[in-house]
XYZ file of C-alpha atoms in Angstrom:
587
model
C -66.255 60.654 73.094
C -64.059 58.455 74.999
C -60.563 59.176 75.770
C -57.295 56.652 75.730
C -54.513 56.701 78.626
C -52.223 58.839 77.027
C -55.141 61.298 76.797
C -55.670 61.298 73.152
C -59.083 61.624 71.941
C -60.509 58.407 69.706
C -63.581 58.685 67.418
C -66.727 56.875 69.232
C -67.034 53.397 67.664
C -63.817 53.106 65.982
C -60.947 50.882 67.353
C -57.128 51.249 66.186
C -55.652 47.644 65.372
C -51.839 47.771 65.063
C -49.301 44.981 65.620
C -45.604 45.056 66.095
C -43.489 43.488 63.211
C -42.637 39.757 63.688
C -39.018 40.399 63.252
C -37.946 43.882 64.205
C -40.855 44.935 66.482
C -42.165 47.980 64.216
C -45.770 48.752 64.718
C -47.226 47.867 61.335
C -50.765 47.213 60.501
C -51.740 44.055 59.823
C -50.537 41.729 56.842
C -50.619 37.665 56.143
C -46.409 37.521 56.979
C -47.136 39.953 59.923
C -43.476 41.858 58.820
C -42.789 45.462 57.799
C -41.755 46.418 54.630
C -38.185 46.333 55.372
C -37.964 42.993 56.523
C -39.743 41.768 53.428
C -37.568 43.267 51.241
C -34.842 41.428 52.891
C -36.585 38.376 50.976
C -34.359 36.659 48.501
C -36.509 37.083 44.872
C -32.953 36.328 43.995
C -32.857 32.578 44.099
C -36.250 32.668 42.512
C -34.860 34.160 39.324
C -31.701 32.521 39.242
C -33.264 29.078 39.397
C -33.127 26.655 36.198
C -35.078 24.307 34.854
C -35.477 21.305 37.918
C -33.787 23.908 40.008
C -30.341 23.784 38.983
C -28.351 26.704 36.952
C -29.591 28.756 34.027
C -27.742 27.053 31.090
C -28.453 28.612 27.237
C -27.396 26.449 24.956
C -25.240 27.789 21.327
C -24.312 25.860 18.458
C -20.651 25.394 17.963
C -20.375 25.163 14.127
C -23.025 28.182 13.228
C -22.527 30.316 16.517
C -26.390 29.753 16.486
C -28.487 30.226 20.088
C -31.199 28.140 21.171
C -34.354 30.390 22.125
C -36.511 28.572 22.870
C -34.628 26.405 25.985
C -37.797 23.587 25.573
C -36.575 21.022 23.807
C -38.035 22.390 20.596
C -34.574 22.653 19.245
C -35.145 26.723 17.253
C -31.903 28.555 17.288
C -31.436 32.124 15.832
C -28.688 33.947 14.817
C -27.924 37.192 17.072
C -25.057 39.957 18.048
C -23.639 39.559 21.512
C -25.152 41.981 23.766
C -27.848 43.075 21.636
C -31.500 43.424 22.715
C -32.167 40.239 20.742
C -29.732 38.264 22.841
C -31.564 39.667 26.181
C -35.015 38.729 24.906
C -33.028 34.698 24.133
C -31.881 35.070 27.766
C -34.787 36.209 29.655
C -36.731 33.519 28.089
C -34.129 30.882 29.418
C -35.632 32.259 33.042
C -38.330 29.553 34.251
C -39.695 32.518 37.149
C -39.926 34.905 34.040
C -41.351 33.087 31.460
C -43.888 31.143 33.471
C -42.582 27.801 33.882
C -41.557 27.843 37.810
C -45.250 29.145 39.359
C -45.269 26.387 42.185
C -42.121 27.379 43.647
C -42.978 30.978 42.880
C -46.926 30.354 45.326
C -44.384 28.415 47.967
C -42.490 31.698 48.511
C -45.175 33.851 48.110
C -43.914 35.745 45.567
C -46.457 37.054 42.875
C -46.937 39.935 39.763
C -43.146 39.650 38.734
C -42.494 42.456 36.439
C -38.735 43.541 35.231
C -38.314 46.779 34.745
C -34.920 47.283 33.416
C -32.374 44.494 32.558
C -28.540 45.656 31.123
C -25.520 43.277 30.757
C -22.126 42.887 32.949
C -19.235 42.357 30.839
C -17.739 39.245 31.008
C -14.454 37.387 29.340
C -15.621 36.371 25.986
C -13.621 32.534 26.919
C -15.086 32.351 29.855
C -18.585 30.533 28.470
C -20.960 32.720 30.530
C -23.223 35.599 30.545
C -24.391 37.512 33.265
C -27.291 40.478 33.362
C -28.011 43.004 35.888
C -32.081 42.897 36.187
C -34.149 44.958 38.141
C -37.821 43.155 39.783
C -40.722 43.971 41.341
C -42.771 41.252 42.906
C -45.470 41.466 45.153
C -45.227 39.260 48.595
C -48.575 39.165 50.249
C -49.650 42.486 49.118
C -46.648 44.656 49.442
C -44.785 45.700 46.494
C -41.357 45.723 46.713
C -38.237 45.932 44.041
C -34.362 44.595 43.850
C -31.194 44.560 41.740
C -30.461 40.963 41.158
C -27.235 39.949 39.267
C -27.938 36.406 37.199
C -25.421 34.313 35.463
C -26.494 32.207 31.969
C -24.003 28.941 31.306
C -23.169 28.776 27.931
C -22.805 25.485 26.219
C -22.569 23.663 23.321
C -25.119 21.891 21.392
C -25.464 21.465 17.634
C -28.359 22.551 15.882
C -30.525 20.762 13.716
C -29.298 22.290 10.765
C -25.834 21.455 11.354
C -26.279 18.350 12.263
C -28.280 17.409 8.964
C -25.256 19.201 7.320
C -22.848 16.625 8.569
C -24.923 12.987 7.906
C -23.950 11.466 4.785
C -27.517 11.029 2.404
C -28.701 14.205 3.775
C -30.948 14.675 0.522
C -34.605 13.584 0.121
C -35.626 15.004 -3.288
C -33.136 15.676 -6.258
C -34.159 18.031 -9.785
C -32.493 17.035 -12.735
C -32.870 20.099 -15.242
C -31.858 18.989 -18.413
C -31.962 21.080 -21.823
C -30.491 18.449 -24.372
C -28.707 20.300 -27.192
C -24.887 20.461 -27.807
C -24.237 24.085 -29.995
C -26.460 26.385 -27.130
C -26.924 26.880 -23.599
C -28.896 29.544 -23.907
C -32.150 28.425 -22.166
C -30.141 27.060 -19.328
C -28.119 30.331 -19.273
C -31.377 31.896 -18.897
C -32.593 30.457 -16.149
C -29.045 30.322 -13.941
C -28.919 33.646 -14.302
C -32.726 34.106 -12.909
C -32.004 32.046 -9.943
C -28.508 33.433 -9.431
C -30.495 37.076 -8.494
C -33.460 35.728 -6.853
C -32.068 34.512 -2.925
C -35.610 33.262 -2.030
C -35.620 30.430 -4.842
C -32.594 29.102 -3.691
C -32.652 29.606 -0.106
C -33.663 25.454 -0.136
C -31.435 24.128 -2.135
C -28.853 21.987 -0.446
C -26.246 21.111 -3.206
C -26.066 21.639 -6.968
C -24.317 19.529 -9.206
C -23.443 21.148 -12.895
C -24.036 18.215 -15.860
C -23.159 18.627 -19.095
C -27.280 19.311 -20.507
C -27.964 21.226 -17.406
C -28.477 20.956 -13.114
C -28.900 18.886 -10.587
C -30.480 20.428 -7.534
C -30.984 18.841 -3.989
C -33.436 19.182 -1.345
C -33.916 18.323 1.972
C -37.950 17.090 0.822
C -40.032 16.700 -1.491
C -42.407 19.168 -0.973
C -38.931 21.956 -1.747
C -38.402 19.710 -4.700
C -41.945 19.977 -5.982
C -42.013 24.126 -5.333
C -38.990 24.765 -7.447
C -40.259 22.074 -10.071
C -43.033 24.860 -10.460
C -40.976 27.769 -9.980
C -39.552 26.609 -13.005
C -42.106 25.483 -15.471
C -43.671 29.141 -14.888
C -40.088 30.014 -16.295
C -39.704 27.441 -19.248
C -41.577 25.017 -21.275
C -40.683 21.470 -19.839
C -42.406 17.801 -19.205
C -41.676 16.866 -15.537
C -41.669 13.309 -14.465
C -41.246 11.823 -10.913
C -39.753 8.479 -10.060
C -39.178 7.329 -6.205
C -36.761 4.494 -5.223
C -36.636 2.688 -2.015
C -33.033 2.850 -0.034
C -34.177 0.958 3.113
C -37.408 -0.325 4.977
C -38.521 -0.862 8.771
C -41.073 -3.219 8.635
C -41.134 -3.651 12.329
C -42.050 0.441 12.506
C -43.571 0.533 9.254
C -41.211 3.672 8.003
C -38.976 3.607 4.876
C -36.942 5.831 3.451
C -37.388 7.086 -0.038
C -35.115 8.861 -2.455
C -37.366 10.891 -5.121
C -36.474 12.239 -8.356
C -38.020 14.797 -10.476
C -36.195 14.880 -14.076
C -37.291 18.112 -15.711
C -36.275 17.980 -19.489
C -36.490 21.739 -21.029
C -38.138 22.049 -24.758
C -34.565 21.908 -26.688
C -35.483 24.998 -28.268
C -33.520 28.549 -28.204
C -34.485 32.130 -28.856
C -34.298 32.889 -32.697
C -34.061 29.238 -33.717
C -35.036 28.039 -37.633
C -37.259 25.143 -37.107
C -38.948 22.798 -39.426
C -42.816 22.356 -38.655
C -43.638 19.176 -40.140
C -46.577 19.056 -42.309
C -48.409 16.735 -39.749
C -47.739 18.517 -36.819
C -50.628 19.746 -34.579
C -51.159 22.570 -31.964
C -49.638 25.087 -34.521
C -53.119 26.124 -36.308
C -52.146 26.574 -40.025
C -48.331 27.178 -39.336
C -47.772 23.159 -40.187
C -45.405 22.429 -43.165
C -43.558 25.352 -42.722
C -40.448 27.366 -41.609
C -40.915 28.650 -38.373
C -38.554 31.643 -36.022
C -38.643 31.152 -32.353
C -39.738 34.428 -31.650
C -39.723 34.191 -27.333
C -39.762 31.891 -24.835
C -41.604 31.042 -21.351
C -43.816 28.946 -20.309
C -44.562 28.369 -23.797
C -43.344 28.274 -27.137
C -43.965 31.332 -29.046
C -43.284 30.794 -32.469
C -43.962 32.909 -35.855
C -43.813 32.374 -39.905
C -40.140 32.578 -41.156
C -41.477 33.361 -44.476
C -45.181 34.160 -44.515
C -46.946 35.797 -47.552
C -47.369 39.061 -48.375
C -51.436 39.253 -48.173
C -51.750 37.411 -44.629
C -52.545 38.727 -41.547
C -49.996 39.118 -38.703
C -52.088 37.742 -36.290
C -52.310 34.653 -37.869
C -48.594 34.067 -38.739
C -47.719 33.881 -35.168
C -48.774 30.377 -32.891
C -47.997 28.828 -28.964
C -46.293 26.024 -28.880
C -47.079 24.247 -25.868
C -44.409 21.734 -24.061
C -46.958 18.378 -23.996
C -47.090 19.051 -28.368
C -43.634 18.815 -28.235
C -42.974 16.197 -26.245
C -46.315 14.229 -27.897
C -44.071 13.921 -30.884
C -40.650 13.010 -28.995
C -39.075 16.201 -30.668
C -39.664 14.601 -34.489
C -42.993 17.365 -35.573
C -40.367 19.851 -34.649
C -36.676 19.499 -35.401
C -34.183 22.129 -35.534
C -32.882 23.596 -38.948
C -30.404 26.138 -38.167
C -29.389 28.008 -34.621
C -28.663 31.635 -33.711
C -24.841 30.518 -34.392
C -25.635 30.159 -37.935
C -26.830 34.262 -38.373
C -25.372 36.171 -40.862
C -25.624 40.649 -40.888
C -27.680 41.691 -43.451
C -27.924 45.509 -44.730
C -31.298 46.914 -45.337
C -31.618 48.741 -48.928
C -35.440 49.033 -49.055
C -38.816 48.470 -46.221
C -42.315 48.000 -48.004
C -44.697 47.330 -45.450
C -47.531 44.765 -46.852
C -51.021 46.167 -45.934
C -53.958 44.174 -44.688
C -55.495 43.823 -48.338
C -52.416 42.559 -50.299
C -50.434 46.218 -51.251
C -47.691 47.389 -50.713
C -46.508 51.194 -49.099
C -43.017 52.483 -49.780
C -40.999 52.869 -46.482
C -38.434 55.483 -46.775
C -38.160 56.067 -42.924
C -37.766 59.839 -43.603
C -41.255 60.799 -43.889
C -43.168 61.801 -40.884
C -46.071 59.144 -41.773
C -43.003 56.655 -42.116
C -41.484 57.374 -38.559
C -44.852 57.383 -37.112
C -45.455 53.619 -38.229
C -42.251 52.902 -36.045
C -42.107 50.432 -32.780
C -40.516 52.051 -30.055
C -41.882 50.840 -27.243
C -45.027 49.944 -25.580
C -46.615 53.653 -25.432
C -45.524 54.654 -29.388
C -49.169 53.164 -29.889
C -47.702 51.028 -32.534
C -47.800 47.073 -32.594
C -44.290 45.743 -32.455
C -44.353 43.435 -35.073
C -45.641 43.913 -38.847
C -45.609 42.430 -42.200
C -43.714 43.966 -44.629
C -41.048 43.425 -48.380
C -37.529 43.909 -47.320
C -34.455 44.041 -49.602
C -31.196 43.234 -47.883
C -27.419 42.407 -48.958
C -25.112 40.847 -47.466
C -22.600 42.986 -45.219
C -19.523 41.236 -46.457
C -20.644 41.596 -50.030
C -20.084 45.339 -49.610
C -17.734 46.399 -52.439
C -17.726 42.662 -53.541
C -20.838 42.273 -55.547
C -24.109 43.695 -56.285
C -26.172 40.356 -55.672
C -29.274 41.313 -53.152
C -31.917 39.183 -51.657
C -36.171 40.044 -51.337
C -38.211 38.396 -47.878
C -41.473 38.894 -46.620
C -41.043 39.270 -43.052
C -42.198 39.732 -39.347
C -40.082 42.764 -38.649
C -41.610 45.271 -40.747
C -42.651 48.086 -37.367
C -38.921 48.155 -36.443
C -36.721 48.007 -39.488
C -35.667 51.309 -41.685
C -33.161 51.545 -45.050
C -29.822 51.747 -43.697
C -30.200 49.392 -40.304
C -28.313 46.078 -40.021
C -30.003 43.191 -39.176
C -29.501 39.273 -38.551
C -30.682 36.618 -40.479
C -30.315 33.286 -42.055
C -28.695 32.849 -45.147
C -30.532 29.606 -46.847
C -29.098 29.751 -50.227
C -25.576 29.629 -49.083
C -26.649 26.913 -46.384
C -25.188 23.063 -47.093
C -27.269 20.189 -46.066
C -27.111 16.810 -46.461
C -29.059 14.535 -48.902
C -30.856 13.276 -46.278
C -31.680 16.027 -44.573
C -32.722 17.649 -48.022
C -34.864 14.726 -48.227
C -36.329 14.928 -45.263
C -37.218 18.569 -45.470
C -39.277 18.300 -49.087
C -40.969 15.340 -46.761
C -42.121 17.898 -44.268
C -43.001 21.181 -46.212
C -46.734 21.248 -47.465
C -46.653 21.614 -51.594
C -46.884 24.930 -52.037
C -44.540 26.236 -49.463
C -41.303 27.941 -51.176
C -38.685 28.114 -49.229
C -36.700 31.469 -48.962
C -33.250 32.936 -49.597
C -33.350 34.979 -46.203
C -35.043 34.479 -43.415
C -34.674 38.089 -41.145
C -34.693 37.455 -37.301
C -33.727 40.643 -35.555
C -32.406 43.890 -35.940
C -29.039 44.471 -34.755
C -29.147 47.734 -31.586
C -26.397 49.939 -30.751
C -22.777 49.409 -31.721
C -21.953 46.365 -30.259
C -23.322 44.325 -32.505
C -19.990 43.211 -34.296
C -18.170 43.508 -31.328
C -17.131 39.720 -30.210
C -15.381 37.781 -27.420
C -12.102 35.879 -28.409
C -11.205 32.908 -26.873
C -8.915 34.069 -24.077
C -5.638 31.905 -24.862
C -3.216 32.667 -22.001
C 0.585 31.836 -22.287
C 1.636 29.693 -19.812
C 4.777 31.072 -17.397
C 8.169 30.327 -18.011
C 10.257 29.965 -14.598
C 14.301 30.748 -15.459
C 16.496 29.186 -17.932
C 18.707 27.518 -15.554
C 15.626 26.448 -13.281
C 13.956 24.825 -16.113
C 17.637 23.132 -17.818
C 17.874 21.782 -13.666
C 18.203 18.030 -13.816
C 14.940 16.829 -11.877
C 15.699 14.305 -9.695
C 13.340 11.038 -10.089
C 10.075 10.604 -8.693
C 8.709 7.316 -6.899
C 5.711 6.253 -7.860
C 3.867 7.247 -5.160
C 4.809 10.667 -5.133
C 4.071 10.930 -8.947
C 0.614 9.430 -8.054
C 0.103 11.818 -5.002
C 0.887 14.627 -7.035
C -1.525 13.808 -9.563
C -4.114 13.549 -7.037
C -3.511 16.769 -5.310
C -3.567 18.532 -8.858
C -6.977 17.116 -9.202
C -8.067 18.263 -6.406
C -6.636 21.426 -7.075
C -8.325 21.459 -10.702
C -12.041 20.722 -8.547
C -11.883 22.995 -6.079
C -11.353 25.789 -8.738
C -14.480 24.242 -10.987
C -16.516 24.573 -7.654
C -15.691 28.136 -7.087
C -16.232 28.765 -10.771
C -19.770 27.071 -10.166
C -20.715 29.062 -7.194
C -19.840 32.117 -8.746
C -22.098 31.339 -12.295
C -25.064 30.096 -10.057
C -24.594 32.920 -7.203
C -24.725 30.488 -4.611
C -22.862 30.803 -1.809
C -20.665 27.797 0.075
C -20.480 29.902 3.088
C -23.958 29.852 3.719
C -24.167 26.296 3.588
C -24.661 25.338 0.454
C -22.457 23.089 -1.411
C -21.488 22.720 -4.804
C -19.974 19.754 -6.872
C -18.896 19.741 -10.584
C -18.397 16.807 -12.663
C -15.379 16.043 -14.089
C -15.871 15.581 -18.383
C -15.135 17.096 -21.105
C -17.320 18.170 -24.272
C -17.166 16.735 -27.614
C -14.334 19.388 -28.290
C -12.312 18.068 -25.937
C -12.445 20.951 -23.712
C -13.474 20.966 -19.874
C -17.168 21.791 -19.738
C -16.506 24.304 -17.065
C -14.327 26.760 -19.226
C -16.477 26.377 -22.099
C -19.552 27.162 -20.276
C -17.616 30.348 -18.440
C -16.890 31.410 -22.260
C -20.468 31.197 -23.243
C -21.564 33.120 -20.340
C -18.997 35.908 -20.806
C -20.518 36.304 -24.240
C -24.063 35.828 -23.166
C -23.705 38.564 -20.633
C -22.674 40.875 -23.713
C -25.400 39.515 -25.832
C -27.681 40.979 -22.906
C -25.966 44.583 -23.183
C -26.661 44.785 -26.927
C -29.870 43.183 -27.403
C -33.065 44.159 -25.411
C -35.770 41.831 -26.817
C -33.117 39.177 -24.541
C -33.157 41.450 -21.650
C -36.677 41.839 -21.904
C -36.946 38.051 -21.669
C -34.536 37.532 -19.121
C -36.848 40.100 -16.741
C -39.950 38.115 -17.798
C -38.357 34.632 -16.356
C -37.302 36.680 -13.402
C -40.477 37.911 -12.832
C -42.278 34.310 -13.275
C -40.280 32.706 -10.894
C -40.238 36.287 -8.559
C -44.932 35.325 -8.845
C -44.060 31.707 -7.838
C -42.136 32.455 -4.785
C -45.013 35.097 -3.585
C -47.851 32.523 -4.947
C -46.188 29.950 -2.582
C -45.588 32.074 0.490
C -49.443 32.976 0.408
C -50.522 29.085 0.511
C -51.124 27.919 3.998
């Protein structure tokens, strides 16, 4: 054992090697800088951090019109919608960082700096006009093996640049694909109705839609493709029975780039059919099995027609009363095989005096509705174990003939599970119906020989007490200002001012059809989605608009009252509620 000059002893074969620090002297062991750790940490990590893209500032750029920020910083253009100062806007800012994110690792090797970590970032209040943001960020970086860790202070520039979105929202043309949903019938709306209200409370069908324009058969929707176009074309025709046809027209052409642009349009015309109309199946028709030549109820709609025997006989089976009408049969026959005899305006309340339900084999059981045997043969609902609808001999009169007269009327029909004595139900009354020659003509044309038709057809039984309960026309007075305002001599109007007034009234008169649009559609103009409204009016000489509010109002009551409506009103809902989920699952 040897021993050094100050006389400290020094294991045999081992040899301290210690060096003094480059820059302040301090005995350090050896490292590739040759500096303590004190003088390292007097490295700068700051100007690392803070420097941009091509090294100049940190600049995150926010859409002026949406309030939108970009986070991506790459060109790629993705902006997102987020709170000042929440953790979402500090993961958009620390992705603006090149040394952070990856995108600066040559100047990060020339300094020497590696294994950047942050370990806590918070922000430093700044004025909100001021256009920048600054964080407070604490690193740790390694320089040549020693770890070391600093408060830096960085400051984002905030400016503006629009977003895609917005700026597709301000080009004139911005459409690529237009739906025209048409249902063409002049006394309903009620498959349209349907349907607006479905895609009024479903947000995902409409999320693409970029402008809707309200015609007097129906829609016209907009979209930014085709593919959009296409998706709610099916969303649809899950929804209702309708032939689809596509035409594409060509706006301009590049020849030298070989690009064109292309305006498509998909015209979707609905069956014009209704819930619980009377239609006449002609005798040649085909797709309807043996319901041809006959009187037929529009028992449901969907995707298809689902139609059953308006006066079937008494030995038949139920299952074979009832028939699908698909759209292409209707359509095959441009609407003539099946033509409309009289719609749910036309119903008349019945009173039911006496139920005989029509067995399988041709007789007839007494249906008092007191019995227990009687209330067990009653629909009410899916789990009563009972099939809704049934066969049976029904004697009705005629509400209003109460007190009147004692004349009563005998049908065979459909409802036989649901009515009991006593209940009021709604029906067509064909003997006190007045039809043209021709169209009595026409209709001993269509009916095979040995079809009678009947005094009644019954086509649903009337729930709850708001059955009579209707919807007036509201008829507001209009405002009378003072007597000596109104006897005030006006003083003459130029012509210009009498032709600027009537276009500002006009405009007036639009802009309250567009909110009355947005409001039946549930679409929203603040979120970018804009509405238009032609200007007509209907063969009453009404505005479409208020006529179409009135309808509304009174099919929103129709839906209160009657659940077989509701029911199908949840059905479309759920049809186009499988379309959006079958299309988010595609890749």
């Amino acid at each position: 054992m040897s021993r050094s000059a100050g006389g400290t002893a020094a294991p045999s074969g081992l040899t301290a090697s210690l060096i003094p620090c480059c820059t302040c002297g301090t005995i350090i062991a050896p490292n590739p800088s040759n500096q303590c750790a004190s003088c390292l940490a007097t490295v700068d990590i700051g100007s690392i951090i803070r420097r941009g893209p091509g090294g100049g500032d940190l600049i995150i750029h926010q859409c002026r019109q949406c309030r939108k920020f970009d986070r991506t910083g790459d060109g790629r253009a993705r902006y997102l919608n987020v709170e000042p100062e929440s953790p979402e806007m500090m993961a958009v800012l620390l992705k603006q960082i090149p040394a952070i994110s990856g995108k600066n690792n040559q100047h990060m090797k020339r300094s020497g700096v590696q294994g950047l970590k942050i370990l806590d970032s918070m922000f430093i209040w700044t004025e909100p006009n001021s256009m920048r943001m600054r964080v407070m960020l604490t690193i740790k970086a390694d320089i040549n093996d020693v770890s070391i860790q600093q408060r830096i202070k960085v400051e984002f520039i905030v400016q503006w640049k629009q977003c895609p979105d917005c700026i597709k929202e301000s080009r004139e043309r911005t459409w690529q694909s237009i739906v025209q949903l048409r249902q063409k019938r002049d006394d309903s709306r009620k498959g349209l109705l349907i349907l607006e209200l479905a895609i009024a409370r479903n947000a995902d069908i409409r999320k693409d839609i970029l402008s809707v324009q309200t015609k007097k058969n129906g829609f016209d929707f907009y979209f930014p493709s085709i593919d959009k176009a296409r998706n709610f074309t099916r969303y649809l025709a899950k929804a209702a029975p309708m032939r689809t046809k596509t035409t594409q027209s060509l706006v301009s052409e590049d020849k030298t780039n070989n690009t064109a642009n292309i305006k498509t349009t998909i015209a979707c015309d609905m069956v014009p059919l209704c819930r619980d109309d009377l239609i006449v199946v002609q005798k040649r028709a085909k797709g309807v099995g043996n319901l041809s030549g006959r009187l037929c109820l529009v028992l449901k709609m969907s995707s298809l027609v689902h139609l059953v025997d308006a006066s079937p006989a008494r030995d038949s089976d139920m299952s074979t009363r009832c028939t699908d009408l698909h759209a292409e049969t209707y359509w095959k026959g441009e609407g003539k095989t099946f033509r409309l005899f009289l719609s749910p305006n036309r119903l008349v309340r019945f009173v039911v005096l006496d139920v005989e339900l029509c067995c399988e084999d041709g007789r007839e059981r007494h249906h008092t509705g007191n019995s227990i045997e009687d209330r067990a043969t009653q629909y009410k609902g899916p789990q009563s174990g009972v099939t809704k609808y049934a066969l049976a001999d029904v004697e009705v009169a005629r509400e209003s003939d109460f007190g009147v007269n004692d004349e009563t009327f005998r049908c065979v029909t459909h409802l036989g599970h649901l009515l009991q004595p006593g209940d009021i139900v709604l029906g067509y009354d064909i003997m006190s119906t007045v039809l043209s020659s021709e169209a009595e003509w026409s209709m001993e044309n269509a009916f095979n020989s040995n079809f009678v038709i009947p005094d009644v057809v019954l086509v649903r039984k009337v729930r709850g007490t708001g059955g009579a309960s209707g919807l007036n026309g509201g008829d507001t007075d209009a405002v009378k200002g003072d007597g000596n305002e109104m006897n005030r001599k006006a003083r003459a109007k130029s012509s210009a001012s009498r032709r600027r007034e009537r276009r500002m009234k006009k405009e007036d008169q639009k802009q309250k059809k567009l909110e009355e649009a947005a409001a039946r559609m549930g679409l929203d103009t603040d979120k970018d989605i804009h509405l238009g409204l032609d200007d007509f009016e209907d063969g009453n000489g009404e505005v479409f608009s208020e006529a179409a509010q009135r309808e509304k109002a009174k099919f929103e009551e129709q839906i209160k009252i009657d659940e077989d409506l509701a029911d199908d009103l949840e059905i479309v809902e759920r049809e186009l509620a499988i379309g959006v989920e079958d299309n988010v699952k595609q890749p």
